[in-house]
C-alpha positions in Angstrom: 39.3 -13.6 25.4 37.7 -11.6 28.1 40.7 -10.7 29.4 41.5 -8.8 26.2 38.1 -7.1 25.9 39.0 -5.7 29.4 42.1 -4.6 28.9 40.6 -3.0 26.3 38.3 -1.4 27.7 40.8 -0.4 30.1 42.6 1.4 27.7 39.8 2.9 26.2 38.6 4.1 29.6 41.3 5.5 31.4 43.6 6.1 29.4 42.2 7.7 26.7 42.8 5.5 23.6 39.8 6.1 21.6 40.0 10.0 21.2 43.3 10.0 18.6 44.4 13.6 17.8 47.3 13.0 15.3 47.0 11.3 11.6 48.4 8.0 10.5 48.8 4.3 11.6 51.9 4.6 12.7 51.2 7.4 15.4 48.3 5.5 15.9 50.5 2.7 16.8 52.9 4.4 19.1 50.0 6.1 20.9 48.3 2.8 21.7 51.7 1.2 22.8 52.4 4.0 25.1 48.8 3.3 26.8 49.6 -0.3 26.7 53.1 0.4 28.9 51.7 2.9 30.6 48.5 0.2 31.7 51.4 -2.4 32.5 53.7 -0.2 34.7 50.7 0.9 36.6 49.8 -2.4 37.3 53.2 -3.5 38.3 53.4 -0.4 40.4 50.1 -1.0 42.5 50.9 -4.9 42.7 54.5 -4.0 44.1 52.5 -1.5 46.3 50.3 -4.5 47.5 53.3 -6.6 48.3 55.2 -4.7 50.2 52.5 -3.3 52.5 52.1 -7.4 52.9 55.0 -7.8 53.9 55.3 -5.3 56.5 
C-alpha cells in the first residue's frame, strides 16, 4: 500500500494529476493513464542511465 501512495504522490506533485482541465470520466482516465506512462517511462530512462554509467 505504501508504494501505491508514493506513486500517487509523485503523480500529483510532479505530473500535475490533481489539476484536471477537462470534464468527463473518460478524459480524466486518459489523463491519468498518460501520466502513469510518463512516470514509468521516466523511471525506465533513469534506470537505463544508471546501469549504463555502472557498465562504463
